[in-house]
CSV table of C-alpha atoms in Angstrom, one decimal:
chain,number,residue,atom,x,y,z
A,1,MET,CA,14.8,-4.4,23.0
A,2,LYS,CA,17.9,-5.0,20.9
A,3,LEU,CA,16.7,-4.5,17.2
A,4,ILE,CA,14.5,-1.8,15.7
A,5,VAL,CA,13.1,-2.7,12.2
A,6,SER,CA,11.1,-0.4,10.1
A,7,ASP,CA,9.2,-0.6,6.8
A,8,MET,CA,10.0,2.2,4.4
A,9,ASP,CA,7.0,3.4,2.2
A,10,GLY,CA,4.3,4.9,4.3
A,11,THR,CA,6.3,4.3,7.4
A,12,LEU,CA,9.9,5.6,7.5
A,13,LEU,CA,9.4,7.6,4.3
A,14,ASN,CA,7.2,10.6,4.3
A,15,SER,CA,4.8,11.6,1.5
A,16,ASN,CA,7.8,13.0,-0.5
A,17,ASN,CA,9.4,9.6,-0.3
A,18,LYS,CA,12.2,10.9,1.9
A,19,ILE,CA,13.5,9.9,5.3
A,20,SER,CA,12.9,13.0,7.5
A,21,ALA,CA,15.7,14.5,9.5
A,22,GLU,CA,13.7,13.6,12.6
A,23,ASN,CA,13.4,10.0,11.7
A,24,ALA,CA,17.0,9.7,10.8
A,25,ALA,CA,18.2,11.3,13.9
A,26,ALA,CA,16.1,9.1,16.2
A,27,LEU,CA,17.4,5.9,14.5
A,28,LEU,CA,21.1,7.2,14.6
A,29,LEU,CA,20.6,7.9,18.3
A,30,ALA,CA,19.4,4.4,18.9
A,31,GLN,CA,22.3,3.0,16.8
A,32,ASP,CA,24.7,5.0,19.0
A,33,LYS,CA,23.2,3.6,22.1
A,34,GLY,CA,24.0,0.0,20.8
A,35,TYR,CA,20.7,-1.0,19.2
A,36,GLU,CA,20.7,-2.8,15.9
A,37,ILE,CA,18.7,-1.0,13.1
A,38,ALA,CA,17.1,-2.8,10.1
A,39,ILE,CA,14.9,-1.9,7.1
A,40,ALA,CA,12.2,-4.3,5.8
A,41,THR,CA,10.9,-3.0,2.4
A,42,GLY,CA,9.4,-4.0,-0.9
A,43,ARG,CA,12.0,-1.8,-2.6
A,44,THR,CA,15.3,-3.3,-4.1
A,45,TYR,CA,18.4,-3.3,-1.9
A,46,ASN,CA,20.2,-0.7,-4.0
A,47,ASN,CA,17.3,1.8,-3.8
A,48,ALA,CA,16.7,1.2,0.0
A,49,ALA,CA,20.4,1.5,0.7
A,50,GLN,CA,20.7,4.8,-1.3
A,51,LEU,CA,17.7,6.3,0.6
A,52,CYS,CA,19.3,5.4,3.9
A,53,HIS,CA,22.8,6.4,3.0
A,54,GLU,CA,21.6,9.9,2.0
A,55,VAL,CA,20.7,10.6,5.7
A,56,GLY,CA,23.8,8.7,7.2
A,57,LEU,CA,22.0,5.4,8.1
A,58,ARG,CA,23.7,2.1,7.5
A,59,PRO,CA,21.1,-0.5,8.5
A,60,HIS,CA,20.6,-4.2,7.8
A,61,ILE,CA,18.2,-4.4,4.9
A,62,ILE,CA,15.5,-6.9,4.1
A,63,SER,CA,14.5,-6.1,0.5
A,64,ASN,CA,11.9,-7.2,-2.0
A,65,HIS,CA,9.4,-8.1,0.7
A,66,GLY,CA,11.8,-10.6,2.3
A,67,SER,CA,13.4,-12.1,-0.8
A,68,PHE,CA,16.8,-10.8,0.0
A,69,ILE,CA,18.6,-10.2,3.3
A,70,TYR,CA,21.7,-7.9,3.6
A,71,THR,CA,23.8,-7.0,6.6
A,72,LYS,CA,24.6,-3.4,7.4
A,73,GLU,CA,28.0,-3.9,5.7
A,74,GLY,CA,26.2,-4.9,2.5
A,75,LYS,CA,26.9,-8.7,2.7
A,76,LEU,CA,24.1,-10.8,1.1
A,77,LEU,CA,23.0,-13.2,3.8
A,78,ARG,CA,20.2,-15.1,2.0
A,79,THR,CA,18.3,-15.1,-1.2
A,80,THR,CA,14.7,-16.5,-1.6
A,81,ALA,CA,14.1,-15.8,-5.2
A,82,MET,CA,11.1,-16.8,-7.3
A,83,LYS,CA,11.4,-20.0,-9.2
A,84,HIS,CA,12.0,-19.5,-12.9
A,85,CYS,CA,8.8,-21.4,-13.9
A,86,ASP,CA,6.8,-19.3,-11.5
A,87,VAL,CA,8.2,-16.1,-12.9
A,88,GLN,CA,7.2,-17.3,-16.4
A,89,HIS,CA,3.7,-18.2,-15.3
A,90,VAL,CA,3.1,-14.9,-13.6
A,91,LEU,CA,4.2,-12.9,-16.6
A,92,ASP,CA,2.1,-15.1,-18.9
A,93,TRP,CA,-1.0,-14.4,-16.8
A,94,LEU,CA,-0.3,-10.7,-16.6
A,95,ASP,CA,0.6,-10.4,-20.3
A,96,LYS,CA,-2.6,-12.2,-21.2
A,97,GLY,CA,-4.7,-9.7,-19.0
A,98,GLU,CA,-2.7,-6.7,-20.4
A,99,TYR,CA,-1.6,-5.6,-16.9
A,100,PHE,CA,1.2,-3.2,-16.3
A,101,TYR,CA,4.0,-4.8,-14.3
A,102,ASP,CA,7.6,-4.4,-13.3
A,103,VAL,CA,10.1,-7.2,-12.3
A,104,CYS,CA,12.7,-6.7,-9.6
A,105,THR,CA,16.0,-8.3,-8.7
A,106,GLY,CA,17.8,-7.1,-5.5
A,107,GLU,CA,19.6,-4.5,-7.6
A,108,HIS,CA,17.3,-3.3,-10.3
A,109,THR,CA,13.6,-2.7,-11.1
A,110,TYR,CA,12.9,-3.5,-14.7
A,111,MET,CA,10.0,-1.6,-16.5
A,112,PRO,CA,8.9,-1.3,-20.1
A,113,THR,CA,10.2,1.7,-21.9
A,114,ASN,CA,6.7,3.1,-22.2
A,115,ALA,CA,5.8,2.5,-18.5
A,116,ARG,CA,4.4,6.0,-17.9
A,117,GLU,CA,2.1,5.8,-21.0
A,118,LEU,CA,0.9,2.4,-20.1
A,119,MET,CA,0.0,3.3,-16.4
A,120,LEU,CA,-1.7,6.6,-17.5
A,121,LEU,CA,-3.8,4.7,-20.1
A,122,ASP,CA,-4.9,2.2,-17.4
A,123,LEU,CA,-5.8,5.2,-15.1
A,124,GLU,CA,-7.8,6.9,-17.9
A,125,ARG,CA,-9.7,3.7,-18.7
A,126,ALA,CA,-10.4,3.0,-15.1
A,127,SER,CA,-11.7,6.5,-14.5
A,128,ARG,CA,-14.2,6.1,-17.4
A,129,LYS,CA,-15.7,3.1,-15.6
A,130,ASP,CA,-15.5,4.6,-12.1
A,131,ALA,CA,-16.0,8.3,-11.7
A,132,SER,CA,-15.0,8.1,-8.0
A,133,ILE,CA,-11.3,7.5,-8.9
A,134,ASP,CA,-9.0,10.3,-7.8
A,135,LEU,CA,-7.1,11.2,-10.9
A,136,PRO,CA,-4.4,13.4,-9.2
A,137,LYS,CA,-3.8,10.7,-6.6
A,138,GLY,CA,-3.5,8.1,-9.3
A,139,ARG,CA,-1.0,10.2,-11.2
A,140,GLN,CA,0.9,10.6,-8.0
A,141,SER,CA,1.0,6.8,-7.5
A,142,ILE,CA,2.4,6.5,-11.1
A,143,GLU,CA,5.1,9.0,-10.4
A,144,TRP,CA,6.0,7.2,-7.1
A,145,LEU,CA,6.5,3.9,-8.9
A,146,LEU,CA,8.6,5.6,-11.6
A,147,SER,CA,10.7,7.3,-9.0
A,148,MET,CA,12.1,4.1,-7.6
A,149,GLY,CA,15.9,4.2,-7.9
A,150,ASN,CA,17.9,1.8,-10.2
A,151,VAL,CA,15.1,1.5,-12.7
A,152,GLN,CA,16.1,-0.2,-16.0
A,153,PHE,CA,13.8,0.5,-18.9
A,154,VAL,CA,13.6,-2.2,-21.5
A,155,ASP,CA,11.8,-2.7,-24.8
A,156,ASN,CA,11.0,-6.3,-24.2
A,157,MET,CA,10.2,-7.4,-20.7
A,158,ARG,CA,10.3,-11.1,-21.4
A,159,SER,CA,14.0,-10.7,-22.7
A,160,ILE,CA,15.2,-10.1,-19.1
A,161,VAL,CA,13.7,-13.3,-17.7
A,162,THR,CA,16.8,-15.5,-17.7
A,163,LYS,CA,17.7,-18.3,-15.3
A,164,ASP,CA,20.9,-16.5,-14.2
A,165,ARG,CA,18.8,-13.6,-12.7
A,166,ALA,CA,17.3,-13.9,-9.2
A,167,PHE,CA,14.0,-12.2,-9.2
A,168,GLY,CA,12.6,-11.2,-5.8
A,169,ASN,CA,9.2,-9.8,-6.8
A,170,ILE,CA,6.9,-8.9,-9.6
A,171,ALA,CA,4.6,-5.9,-9.0
A,172,ALA,CA,1.4,-5.3,-11.1
A,173,MET,CA,-0.5,-2.0,-11.0
A,174,THR,CA,-4.0,-1.2,-12.1
A,175,PHE,CA,-6.6,1.5,-11.1
A,176,ASP,CA,-9.4,-0.7,-12.2
A,177,LYS,CA,-10.9,-2.1,-9.0
A,178,GLN,CA,-12.2,-5.2,-10.7
A,179,ARG,CA,-9.0,-6.0,-12.5
A,180,LEU,CA,-7.0,-5.3,-9.3
A,181,GLN,CA,-9.2,-7.8,-7.3
A,182,ALA,CA,-9.1,-10.4,-10.0
A,183,GLY,CA,-5.3,-10.3,-10.0
A,184,ARG,CA,-5.1,-10.5,-6.2
A,185,ASP,CA,-7.6,-13.4,-6.1
A,186,TYR,CA,-5.8,-15.4,-8.7
A,187,PHE,CA,-2.4,-15.1,-7.2
A,188,ARG,CA,-3.7,-15.6,-3.7
A,189,GLN,CA,-4.6,-19.1,-4.7
A,190,TYR,CA,-1.6,-19.9,-7.0
A,191,PRO,CA,0.7,-22.3,-5.1
A,192,GLY,CA,4.1,-21.2,-6.3
A,193,VAL,CA,3.9,-17.6,-5.0
A,194,THR,CA,2.7,-15.5,-2.2
A,195,MET,CA,0.6,-12.5,-3.2
A,196,THR,CA,1.4,-9.5,-1.1
A,197,VAL,CA,-0.2,-6.0,-0.9
A,198,ALA,CA,1.9,-2.9,-0.1
A,199,ALA,CA,-0.1,-0.2,-1.8
A,200,ASP,CA,-3.8,0.4,-2.8
A,201,ASP,CA,-3.3,0.0,-6.5
A,202,LEU,CA,-0.7,-2.8,-6.5
A,203,PHE,CA,-0.4,-6.5,-6.0
A,204,GLU,CA,2.9,-8.2,-5.9
A,205,MET,CA,4.2,-11.7,-6.2
A,206,ILE,CA,7.1,-13.2,-4.3
A,207,ASP,CA,8.3,-16.7,-3.7
A,208,ALA,CA,5.9,-18.7,-1.5
A,209,ARG,CA,8.7,-19.1,1.1
A,210,ALA,CA,9.5,-15.4,1.3
A,211,SER,CA,8.0,-12.8,3.7
A,212,LYS,CA,9.2,-10.0,5.8
A,213,GLY,CA,8.4,-12.1,8.9
A,214,ASN,CA,10.5,-15.1,7.6
A,215,ALA,CA,13.4,-12.9,6.6
A,216,LEU,CA,13.3,-11.0,10.0
A,217,GLU,CA,13.5,-14.3,11.8
A,218,TYR,CA,16.6,-15.3,9.8
A,219,LEU,CA,18.2,-12.0,10.4
A,220,ALA,CA,17.5,-12.1,14.1
A,221,ASP,CA,19.0,-15.6,14.3
A,222,TYR,CA,22.1,-14.4,12.5
A,223,LEU,CA,22.4,-11.5,15.0
A,224,ARG,CA,21.6,-13.8,17.9
A,225,ILE,CA,18.6,-11.7,18.9
A,226,SER,CA,15.3,-13.1,20.1
A,227,MET,CA,12.2,-12.1,18.2
A,228,TRP,CA,10.9,-10.9,21.6
A,229,ASP,CA,13.6,-8.3,21.7
A,230,ILE,CA,12.6,-6.6,18.5
A,231,MET,CA,10.4,-3.6,17.8
A,232,ALA,CA,9.0,-3.5,14.3
A,233,ILE,CA,7.1,-0.7,12.6
A,234,GLY,CA,4.9,-0.8,9.6
A,235,ASP,CA,1.8,0.4,7.8
A,236,HIS,CA,0.5,-2.1,5.2
A,237,TYR,CA,-0.6,-5.7,4.8
A,238,ASN,CA,2.9,-6.9,3.8
A,239,ASP,CA,4.2,-5.9,7.2
A,240,ILE,CA,1.8,-8.0,9.2
A,241,SER,CA,4.0,-11.2,9.0
A,242,MET,CA,6.8,-9.4,10.9
A,243,LEU,CA,4.7,-7.2,13.2
A,244,GLU,CA,2.8,-10.2,14.6
A,245,ARG,CA,6.0,-12.1,15.5
A,246,VAL,CA,8.0,-9.5,17.4
A,247,GLY,CA,7.9,-8.5,21.0
A,248,PHE,CA,6.7,-5.0,20.2
A,249,GLY,CA,4.8,-4.3,17.0
A,250,VAL,CA,4.0,-0.7,16.1
A,251,ALA,CA,1.5,0.6,13.6
A,252,ILE,CA,2.4,3.9,12.0
A,253,GLY,CA,-0.6,6.4,12.4
A,254,ASN,CA,-1.6,6.1,8.8
A,255,ALA,CA,-1.5,2.3,8.8
A,256,GLN,CA,-4.3,0.0,7.6
A,257,LYS,CA,-6.8,-1.1,10.3
A,258,ALA,CA,-5.7,-4.7,10.0
A,259,VAL,CA,-2.1,-3.6,10.7
A,260,LYS,CA,-3.2,-1.7,13.8
A,261,ASP,CA,-5.1,-4.7,15.1
A,262,VAL,CA,-2.0,-6.9,15.3
A,263,CYS,CA,0.1,-4.2,17.0
A,264,GLN,CA,0.7,-3.3,20.6
A,265,HIS,CA,1.0,0.4,19.8
A,266,VAL,CA,0.0,3.1,17.3
A,267,SER,CA,2.4,5.9,16.6
A,268,LEU,CA,2.0,9.2,14.8
A,269,THR,CA,1.7,9.2,10.9
A,270,ASN,CA,4.7,9.0,8.6
A,271,ASP,CA,4.3,12.7,7.8
A,272,ARG,CA,4.6,13.5,11.5
A,273,HIS,CA,7.8,11.5,11.9
A,274,GLY,CA,6.0,8.5,13.5
A,275,VAL,CA,9.2,6.4,13.6
A,276,ALA,CA,11.1,9.1,15.5
A,277,HIS,CA,8.2,9.5,17.9
A,278,ILE,CA,8.0,5.9,19.0
A,279,VAL,CA,11.8,5.4,19.1
A,280,LYS,CA,12.3,8.5,21.3
A,281,GLU,CA,9.4,7.5,23.5
A,282,MET,CA,10.7,3.9,24.0
A,283,LEU,CA,14.4,4.4,24.3
A,284,PRO,CA,14.3,5.7,27.9
A,285,ARG,CA,12.0,2.9,28.9
A,286,TRP,CA,14.3,0.3,27.5
A,287,GLU,CA,17.3,1.8,29.1
A,288,LYS,CA,15.6,2.0,32.5
A,289,TYR,CA,14.5,-1.7,32.1
A,290,SER,CA,18.0,-2.7,31.2
A,291,SER,CA,19.5,-0.9,34.1
A,292,CYS,CA,17.0,-2.5,36.5
A,293,ASN,CA,17.8,-6.0,35.1
A,294,GLY,CA,21.5,-5.5,34.4
């Protein structure tokens, strides 16, 4: 193996949305031994880079579900932004359905000024229809979304949609299962975008050409590394496009079943430092293999 790439939320990050000291130490050890390290996330580049830098990591970063690719030095390698007409259509549909949504560039996440109130109202309405909804978990999901770094709150979301901005993804959140499924079904069929799922109460739209898998192939080619020589780690549906293409796919212990089904290995959960566990387990094997074939 020559490159280790990890998803962030639910994988590298624990339930407190932090990179544990154990996970950071394992990746830094691999880096010191000459392995390339990369992050593939739905977060913006600025937010992902900040979380990594806090623990001393300087990885390559694939952000916004594959829409932007950055080197470990911070150089932007490729942009696969949504077309302006597709952004407009997505927002028209979401506005008509009165969905809460945010819009992301590589640097910022734009949310309406009353974002918390809108999401809490959606949660309250959904809980009236469905008594099984876990209200504390829903509130936790809302705070998680609001905690994303580099959030810009705006009074008029449509005012930010200008042709000079490159938008990587649009994320819609609802706790109403019927509305959630309706949004996923609609954009799964819409030809201009790919609908991707990274959390239970979200659906997100990216350009039809973008995915973590496509972005990872581009980064691997840039680094002159075969996809066979990559270990990728993830937990949710948006990670499948990269996990199924690499030489060694790893599902974190809390991963969705569909993710586990495409992987060669299942590690511990994100709260039990699953990334560190698999990295420390595999490093000696790779070094032994390299010495035998060197």
